[in-house]
Coordinates of C-alpha atoms and ligand atoms in Angstrom, one line a residue:
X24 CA 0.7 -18.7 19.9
X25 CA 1.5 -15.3 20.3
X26 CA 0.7 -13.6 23.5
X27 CA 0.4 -9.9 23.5
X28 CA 2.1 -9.1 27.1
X29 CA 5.1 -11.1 25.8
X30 CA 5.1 -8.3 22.6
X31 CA 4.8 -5.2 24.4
X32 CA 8.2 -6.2 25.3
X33 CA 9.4 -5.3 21.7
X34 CA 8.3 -2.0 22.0
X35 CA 11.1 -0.4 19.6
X36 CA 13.2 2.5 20.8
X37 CA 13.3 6.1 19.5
X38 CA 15.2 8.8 19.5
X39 CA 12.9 10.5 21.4
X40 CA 12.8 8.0 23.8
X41 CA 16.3 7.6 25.4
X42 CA 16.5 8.4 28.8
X43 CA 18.6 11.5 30.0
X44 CA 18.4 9.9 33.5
X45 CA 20.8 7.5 32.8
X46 CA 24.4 8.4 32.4
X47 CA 25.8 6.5 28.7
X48 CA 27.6 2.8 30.0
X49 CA 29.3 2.5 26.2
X50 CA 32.5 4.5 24.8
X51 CA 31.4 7.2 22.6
X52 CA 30.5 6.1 18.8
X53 CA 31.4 7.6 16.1
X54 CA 29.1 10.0 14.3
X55 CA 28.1 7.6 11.7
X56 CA 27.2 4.5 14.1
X57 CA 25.6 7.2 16.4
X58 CA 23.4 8.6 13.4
X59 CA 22.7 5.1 12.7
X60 CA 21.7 4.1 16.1
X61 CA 19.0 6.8 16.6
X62 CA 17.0 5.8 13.4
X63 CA 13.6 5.2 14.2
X64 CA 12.1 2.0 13.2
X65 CA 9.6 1.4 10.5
X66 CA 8.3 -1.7 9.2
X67 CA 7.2 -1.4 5.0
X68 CA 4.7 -3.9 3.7
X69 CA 5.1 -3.2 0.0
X70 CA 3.4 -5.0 -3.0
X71 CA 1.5 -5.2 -6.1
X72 CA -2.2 -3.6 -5.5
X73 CA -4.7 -6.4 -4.5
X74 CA -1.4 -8.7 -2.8
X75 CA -3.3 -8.5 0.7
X76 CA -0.7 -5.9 1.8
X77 CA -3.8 -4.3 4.0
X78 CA -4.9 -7.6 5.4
X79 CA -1.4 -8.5 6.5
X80 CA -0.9 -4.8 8.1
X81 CA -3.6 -5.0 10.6
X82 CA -3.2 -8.8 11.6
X83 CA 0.6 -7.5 12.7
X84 CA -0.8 -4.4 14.1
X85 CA -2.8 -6.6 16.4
X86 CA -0.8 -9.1 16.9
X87 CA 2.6 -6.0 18.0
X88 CA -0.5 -3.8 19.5
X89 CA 1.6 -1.1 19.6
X90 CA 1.6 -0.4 15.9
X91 CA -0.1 2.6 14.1
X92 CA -0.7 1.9 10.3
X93 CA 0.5 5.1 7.9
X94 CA -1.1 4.6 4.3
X95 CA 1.5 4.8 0.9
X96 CA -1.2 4.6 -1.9
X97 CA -1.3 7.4 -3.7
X98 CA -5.1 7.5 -4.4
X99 CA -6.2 6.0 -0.8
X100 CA -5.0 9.8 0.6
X101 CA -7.6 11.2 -0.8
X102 CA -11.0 11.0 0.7
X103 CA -13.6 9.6 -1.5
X104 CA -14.1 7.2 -4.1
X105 CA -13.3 4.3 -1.1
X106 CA -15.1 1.2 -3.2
X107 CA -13.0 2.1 -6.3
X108 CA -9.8 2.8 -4.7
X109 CA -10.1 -0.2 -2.4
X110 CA -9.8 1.3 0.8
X111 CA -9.7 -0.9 3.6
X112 CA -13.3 -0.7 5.2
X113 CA -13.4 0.5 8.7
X114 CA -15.1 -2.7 10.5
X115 CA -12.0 -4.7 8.8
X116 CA -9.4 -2.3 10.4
X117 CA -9.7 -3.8 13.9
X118 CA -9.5 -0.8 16.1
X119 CA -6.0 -0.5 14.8
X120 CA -5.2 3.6 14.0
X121 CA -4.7 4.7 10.2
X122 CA -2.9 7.7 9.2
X123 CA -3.4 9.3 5.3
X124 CA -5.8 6.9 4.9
X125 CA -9.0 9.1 3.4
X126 CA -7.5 12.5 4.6
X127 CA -6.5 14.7 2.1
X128 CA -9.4 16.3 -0.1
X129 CA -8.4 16.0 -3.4
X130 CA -10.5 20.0 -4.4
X131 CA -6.9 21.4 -2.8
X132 CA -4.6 19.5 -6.0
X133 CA -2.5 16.5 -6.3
X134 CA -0.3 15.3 -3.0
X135 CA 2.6 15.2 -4.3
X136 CA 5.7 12.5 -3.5
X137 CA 7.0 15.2 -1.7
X138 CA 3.4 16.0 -0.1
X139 CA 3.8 12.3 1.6
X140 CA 7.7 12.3 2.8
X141 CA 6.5 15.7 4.6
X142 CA 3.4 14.6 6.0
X143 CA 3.9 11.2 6.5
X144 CA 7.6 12.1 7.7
X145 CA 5.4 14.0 10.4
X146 CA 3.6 10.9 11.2
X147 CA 6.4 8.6 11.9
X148 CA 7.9 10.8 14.3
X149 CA 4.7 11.6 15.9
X150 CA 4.4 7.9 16.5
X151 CA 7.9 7.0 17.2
X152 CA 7.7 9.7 20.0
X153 CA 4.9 7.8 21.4
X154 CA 7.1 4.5 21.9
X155 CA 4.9 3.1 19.2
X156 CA 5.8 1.1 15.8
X157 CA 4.9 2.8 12.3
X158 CA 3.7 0.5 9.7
X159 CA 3.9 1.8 6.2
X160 CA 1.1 0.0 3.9
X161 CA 0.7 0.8 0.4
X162 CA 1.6 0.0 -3.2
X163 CA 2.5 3.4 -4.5
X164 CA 6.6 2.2 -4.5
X165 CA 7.3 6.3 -5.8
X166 CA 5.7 7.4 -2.3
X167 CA 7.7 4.8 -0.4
X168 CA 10.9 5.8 -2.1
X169 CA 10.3 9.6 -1.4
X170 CA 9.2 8.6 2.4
X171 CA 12.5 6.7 3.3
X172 CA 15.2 7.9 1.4
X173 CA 17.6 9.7 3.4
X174 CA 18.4 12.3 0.6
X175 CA 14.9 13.3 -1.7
X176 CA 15.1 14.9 -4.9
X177 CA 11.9 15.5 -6.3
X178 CA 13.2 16.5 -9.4
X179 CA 14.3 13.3 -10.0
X180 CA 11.8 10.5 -11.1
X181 CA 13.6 7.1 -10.2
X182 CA 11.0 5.1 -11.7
X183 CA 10.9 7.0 -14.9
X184 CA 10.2 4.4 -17.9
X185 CA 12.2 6.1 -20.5
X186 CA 15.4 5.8 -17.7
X187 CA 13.9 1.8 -16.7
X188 CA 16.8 0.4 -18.9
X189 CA 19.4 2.7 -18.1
X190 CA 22.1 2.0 -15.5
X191 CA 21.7 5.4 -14.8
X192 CA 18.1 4.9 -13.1
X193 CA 19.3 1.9 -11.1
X194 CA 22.1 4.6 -9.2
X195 CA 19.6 7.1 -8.7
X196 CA 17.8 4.6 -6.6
X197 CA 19.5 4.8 -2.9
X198 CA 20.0 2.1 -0.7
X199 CA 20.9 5.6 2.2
X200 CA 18.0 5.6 4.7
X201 CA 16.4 7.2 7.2
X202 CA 15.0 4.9 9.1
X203 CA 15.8 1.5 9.9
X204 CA 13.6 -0.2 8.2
X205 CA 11.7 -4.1 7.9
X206 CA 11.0 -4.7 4.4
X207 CA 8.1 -7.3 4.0
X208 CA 7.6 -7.8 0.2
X209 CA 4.1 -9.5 -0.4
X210 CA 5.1 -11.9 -3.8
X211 CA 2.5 -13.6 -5.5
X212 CA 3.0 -15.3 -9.1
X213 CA 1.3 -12.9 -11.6
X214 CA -0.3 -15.7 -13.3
X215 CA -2.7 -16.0 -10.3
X216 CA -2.4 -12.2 -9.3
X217 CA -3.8 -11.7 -12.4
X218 CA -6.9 -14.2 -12.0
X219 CA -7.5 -12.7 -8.7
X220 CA -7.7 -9.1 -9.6
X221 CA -10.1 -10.2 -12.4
X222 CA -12.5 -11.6 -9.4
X223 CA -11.6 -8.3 -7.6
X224 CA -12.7 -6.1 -9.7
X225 CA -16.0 -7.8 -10.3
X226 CA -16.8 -8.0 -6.7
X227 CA -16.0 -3.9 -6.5
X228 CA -18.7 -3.8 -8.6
X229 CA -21.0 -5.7 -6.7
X230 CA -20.2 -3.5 -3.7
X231 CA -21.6 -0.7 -5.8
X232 CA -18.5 1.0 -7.8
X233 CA -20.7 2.2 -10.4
X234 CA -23.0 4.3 -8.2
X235 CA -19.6 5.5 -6.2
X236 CA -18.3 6.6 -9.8
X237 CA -21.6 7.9 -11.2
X238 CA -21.5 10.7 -8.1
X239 CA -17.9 11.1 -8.8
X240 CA -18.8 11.8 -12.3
X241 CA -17.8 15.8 -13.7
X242 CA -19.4 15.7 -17.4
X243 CA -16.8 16.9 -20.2
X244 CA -14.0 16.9 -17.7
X245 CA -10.6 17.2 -18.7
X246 CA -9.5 17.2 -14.9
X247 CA -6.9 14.0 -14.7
X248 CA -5.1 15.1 -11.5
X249 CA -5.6 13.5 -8.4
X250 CA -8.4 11.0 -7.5
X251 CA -9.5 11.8 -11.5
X252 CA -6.7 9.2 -12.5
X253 CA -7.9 6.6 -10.0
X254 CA -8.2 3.2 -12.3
X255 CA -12.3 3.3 -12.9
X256 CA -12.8 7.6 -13.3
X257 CA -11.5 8.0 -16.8
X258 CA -13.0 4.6 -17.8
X259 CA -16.4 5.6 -16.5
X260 CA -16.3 9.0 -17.3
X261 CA -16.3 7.8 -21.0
X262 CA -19.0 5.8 -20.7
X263 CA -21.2 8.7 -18.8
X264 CA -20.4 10.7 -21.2
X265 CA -22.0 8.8 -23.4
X266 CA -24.9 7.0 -21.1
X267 CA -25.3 9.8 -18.3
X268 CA -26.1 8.0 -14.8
X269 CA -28.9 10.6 -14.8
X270 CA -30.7 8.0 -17.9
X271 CA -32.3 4.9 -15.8
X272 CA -32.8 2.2 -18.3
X273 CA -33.8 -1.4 -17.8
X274 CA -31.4 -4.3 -18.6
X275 CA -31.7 -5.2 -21.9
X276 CA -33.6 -2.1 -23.4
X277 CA -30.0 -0.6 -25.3
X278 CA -27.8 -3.1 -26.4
X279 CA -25.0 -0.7 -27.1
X280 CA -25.7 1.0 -23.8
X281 CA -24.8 -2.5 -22.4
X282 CA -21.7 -3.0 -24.5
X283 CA -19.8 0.3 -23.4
X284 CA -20.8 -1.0 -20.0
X285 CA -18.8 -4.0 -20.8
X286 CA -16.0 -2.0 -22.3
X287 CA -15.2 0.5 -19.5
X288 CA -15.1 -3.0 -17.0
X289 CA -12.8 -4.9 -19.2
X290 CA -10.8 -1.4 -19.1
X291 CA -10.2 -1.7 -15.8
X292 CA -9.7 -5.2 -15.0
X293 CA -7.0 -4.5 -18.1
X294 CA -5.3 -1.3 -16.2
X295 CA -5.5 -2.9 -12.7
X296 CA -3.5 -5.8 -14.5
X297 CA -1.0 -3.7 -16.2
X298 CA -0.5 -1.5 -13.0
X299 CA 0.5 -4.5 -10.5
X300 CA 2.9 -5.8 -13.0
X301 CA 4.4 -1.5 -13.2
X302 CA 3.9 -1.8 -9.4
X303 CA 6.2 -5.6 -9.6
X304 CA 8.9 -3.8 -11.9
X305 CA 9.4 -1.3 -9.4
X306 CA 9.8 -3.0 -6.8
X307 CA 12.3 -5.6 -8.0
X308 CA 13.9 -2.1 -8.7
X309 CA 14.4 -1.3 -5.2
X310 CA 15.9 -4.6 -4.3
X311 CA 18.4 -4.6 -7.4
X312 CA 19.4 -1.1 -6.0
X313 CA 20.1 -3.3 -2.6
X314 CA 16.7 -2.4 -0.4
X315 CA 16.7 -5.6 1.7
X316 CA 13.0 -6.5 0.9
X317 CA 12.2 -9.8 2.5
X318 CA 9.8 -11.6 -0.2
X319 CA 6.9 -13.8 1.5
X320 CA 5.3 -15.8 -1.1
X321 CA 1.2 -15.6 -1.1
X322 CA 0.6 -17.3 -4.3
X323 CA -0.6 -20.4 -2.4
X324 CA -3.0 -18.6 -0.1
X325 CA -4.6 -16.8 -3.3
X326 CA -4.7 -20.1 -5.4
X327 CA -6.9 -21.1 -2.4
X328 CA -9.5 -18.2 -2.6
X329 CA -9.7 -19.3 -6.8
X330 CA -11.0 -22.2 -5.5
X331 CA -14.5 -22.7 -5.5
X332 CA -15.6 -22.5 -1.9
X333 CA -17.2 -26.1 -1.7
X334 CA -14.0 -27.2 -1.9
X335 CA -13.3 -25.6 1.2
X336 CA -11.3 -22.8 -0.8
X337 CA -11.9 -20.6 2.1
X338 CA -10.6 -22.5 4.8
X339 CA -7.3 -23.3 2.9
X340 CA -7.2 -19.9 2.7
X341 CA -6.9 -19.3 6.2
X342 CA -4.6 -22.0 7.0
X343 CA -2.2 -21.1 4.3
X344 CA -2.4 -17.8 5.2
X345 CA -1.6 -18.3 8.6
X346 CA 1.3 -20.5 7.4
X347 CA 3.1 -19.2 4.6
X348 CA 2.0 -15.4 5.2
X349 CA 1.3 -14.1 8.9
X350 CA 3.9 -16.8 10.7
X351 CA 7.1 -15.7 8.5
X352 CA 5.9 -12.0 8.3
X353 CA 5.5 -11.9 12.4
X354 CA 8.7 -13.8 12.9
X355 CA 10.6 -11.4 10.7
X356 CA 9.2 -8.3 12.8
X357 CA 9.5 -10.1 16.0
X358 CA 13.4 -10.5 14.9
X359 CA 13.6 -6.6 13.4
X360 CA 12.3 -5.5 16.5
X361 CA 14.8 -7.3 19.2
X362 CA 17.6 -5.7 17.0
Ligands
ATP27 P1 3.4 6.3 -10.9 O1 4.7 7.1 -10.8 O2 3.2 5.5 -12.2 O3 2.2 7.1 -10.5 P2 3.5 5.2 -8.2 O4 4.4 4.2 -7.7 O5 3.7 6.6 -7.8 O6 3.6 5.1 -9.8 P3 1.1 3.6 -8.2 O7 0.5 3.2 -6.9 O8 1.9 2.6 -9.0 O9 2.0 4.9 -7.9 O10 -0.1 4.2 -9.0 C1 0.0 4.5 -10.3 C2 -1.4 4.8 -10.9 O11 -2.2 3.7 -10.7 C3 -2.2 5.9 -10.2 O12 -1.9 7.2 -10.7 C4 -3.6 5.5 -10.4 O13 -4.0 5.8 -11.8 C5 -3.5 4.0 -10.3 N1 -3.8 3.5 -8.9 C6 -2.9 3.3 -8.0 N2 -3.5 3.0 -6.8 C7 -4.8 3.0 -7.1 C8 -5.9 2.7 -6.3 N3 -5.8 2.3 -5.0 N4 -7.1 2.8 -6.9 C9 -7.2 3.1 -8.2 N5 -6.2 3.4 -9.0 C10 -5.0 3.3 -8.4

């Protein structure tokens, strides 16, 4: 349905990009409109971790295939850990190119908010320059905030709890700019979120999370900076304390062995939970404060994949998928994009 010569025609201007051959046909603007004018354009697909916000970035990036994907989770920077952090795998990522995706080693210190508006600031000009389209993908909303803002102060923590109720926190959130940007908000009802994280997590560790974490493991560490607060280290780093990975033992041969196992999984099935519905908060955040997020709805798709699949679960998926997710999402860029 959609054809890719007929996209390369959306190819979104830049600042960079306006010719100096041609003499201006318009009356001069004023400095505003002309400030506003020259934004670069960025397309955000925000969400809740495990809303399919990765999945939905490289399907547009192929189907506009002149789109560059720049990562906003704050533990997918660093390299490492790329089971428990969920990193998309490289066969799914379709040739498509990712930026701060598995770049930053995490030995050097935490990247900071700041760290990503500079960097991934960088990035988006770097791309823009190349007549291309930056798609932001992540669910780290503090990163997002820092990236687009027009004016940053990293002083300020907008999404502090102890401010969440406070009018004050809602004004500190700025709806200023600086880049014009497509909001696509991946919604899903938390109800079944919440069922399909559980499945998530359980299929991480059948991808081998525990091995990932077991070489990850520092004994005794107090280090929680970095890629050491990734939801799984300070779960498992209990339990190897405890049971180092170095002790091979047979199923079944310590019982309690087996029950701290169990603990330090329900622990993060628990923390994954409790950090989509933070990750939620936040976001409905940034639209009170009047970001223009448009909300696509997934919770049918992801009903589908609870489903057993001889019920054709995984062909529902698709279909709703293509439906109710990828159709509204590329119309809504394709839109954007003629702006
Ligand atoms: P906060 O200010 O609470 O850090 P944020 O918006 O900057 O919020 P989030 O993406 O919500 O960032 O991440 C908060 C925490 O959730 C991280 O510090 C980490 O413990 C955990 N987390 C986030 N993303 C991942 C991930 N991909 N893998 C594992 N843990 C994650």
């Amino acid at each position: 349905k959609f054809h890719h010569s007929s996209l390369t025609l959306f190819i979104p201007s830049s600042s960079s990009s306006s010719s100096s051959r041609t003499k201006p046909r318009w009356p001069r603007m004023d400095s505003a409109a002309s400030r506003h004018r020259r934004k670069d354009k960025v397309v955000v697909i925000m969400g809740a971790t495990g809303s399919g916000k990765s999945r939905l970035s490289v399907e547009l990036a192929t189907l506009f295939p002149f789109s560059e994907i720049i990562n906003s989770d704050k533990m997918q920077v660093y390299r490492g850990l790329d089971i428990t952090t969920n990193k998309i795998p490289f066969h799914q990522r379709n040739g498509v190119p990712h930026h701060l995706l598995g770049d930053v080693d995490h030995s050097h210190g935490e990247f900071s908010p700041s760290d990503f508006r500079r960097h991934a600031g960088e990035i988006i000009s770097d791309i823009t320059s190349r007549r291309k389209l930056p798609i932001i993908v992540g669910g780290s909303n503090s990163f997002i905030h820092a990236l687009l803002v027009e004016r940053f102060d990293p002083e300020l923590n907008v999404f502090d709890k102890s401010s969440s109720s406070s009018s004050s926190s809602l004004s500190s959130i700025s709806s200023d700019l600086r880049y014009k940007c497509c909001f696509l908000w991946m919604d899903i009802s938390f109800p079944v979120l919440s069922e399909y994280l559980l499945k998530r997590v359980d299929e991480m560790f059948d991808s081998g999370m525990v091995d990932e974490l077991a070489q990850f493991f520092e004994p005794d560490s107090e280090n929680r900076t970095g890629l050491r607060k990734a939801i799984g280290v300070p779960e498992f780093d209990r339990f190897f304390n405890k049971y180092p990975p170095a002790d091979k033992l047979e199923e079944g041969e310590n019982p309690m062995r087996e029950g701290a196992y169990e603990e330090a999984v329900r622990a993060i099935k628990d923390n994954t939970c409790q950090l989509a519905k933070r990750q939620i908060g936040k976001i409905l955040r940034l639209k009170r404060a009047g970001w223009d997020l448009r909300r696509i709805d997934a919770t049918e798709a992801f009903r589908a994949v609870l489903t057993s699949e001889s019920r054709g679960g995984a062909g529902v998926f698709s279909d709703l998928w293509k439906n109710q997710v990828l159709e509204p999402s590329v119309k809504i860029v394709k839109r954007f994009l003629m702006e």
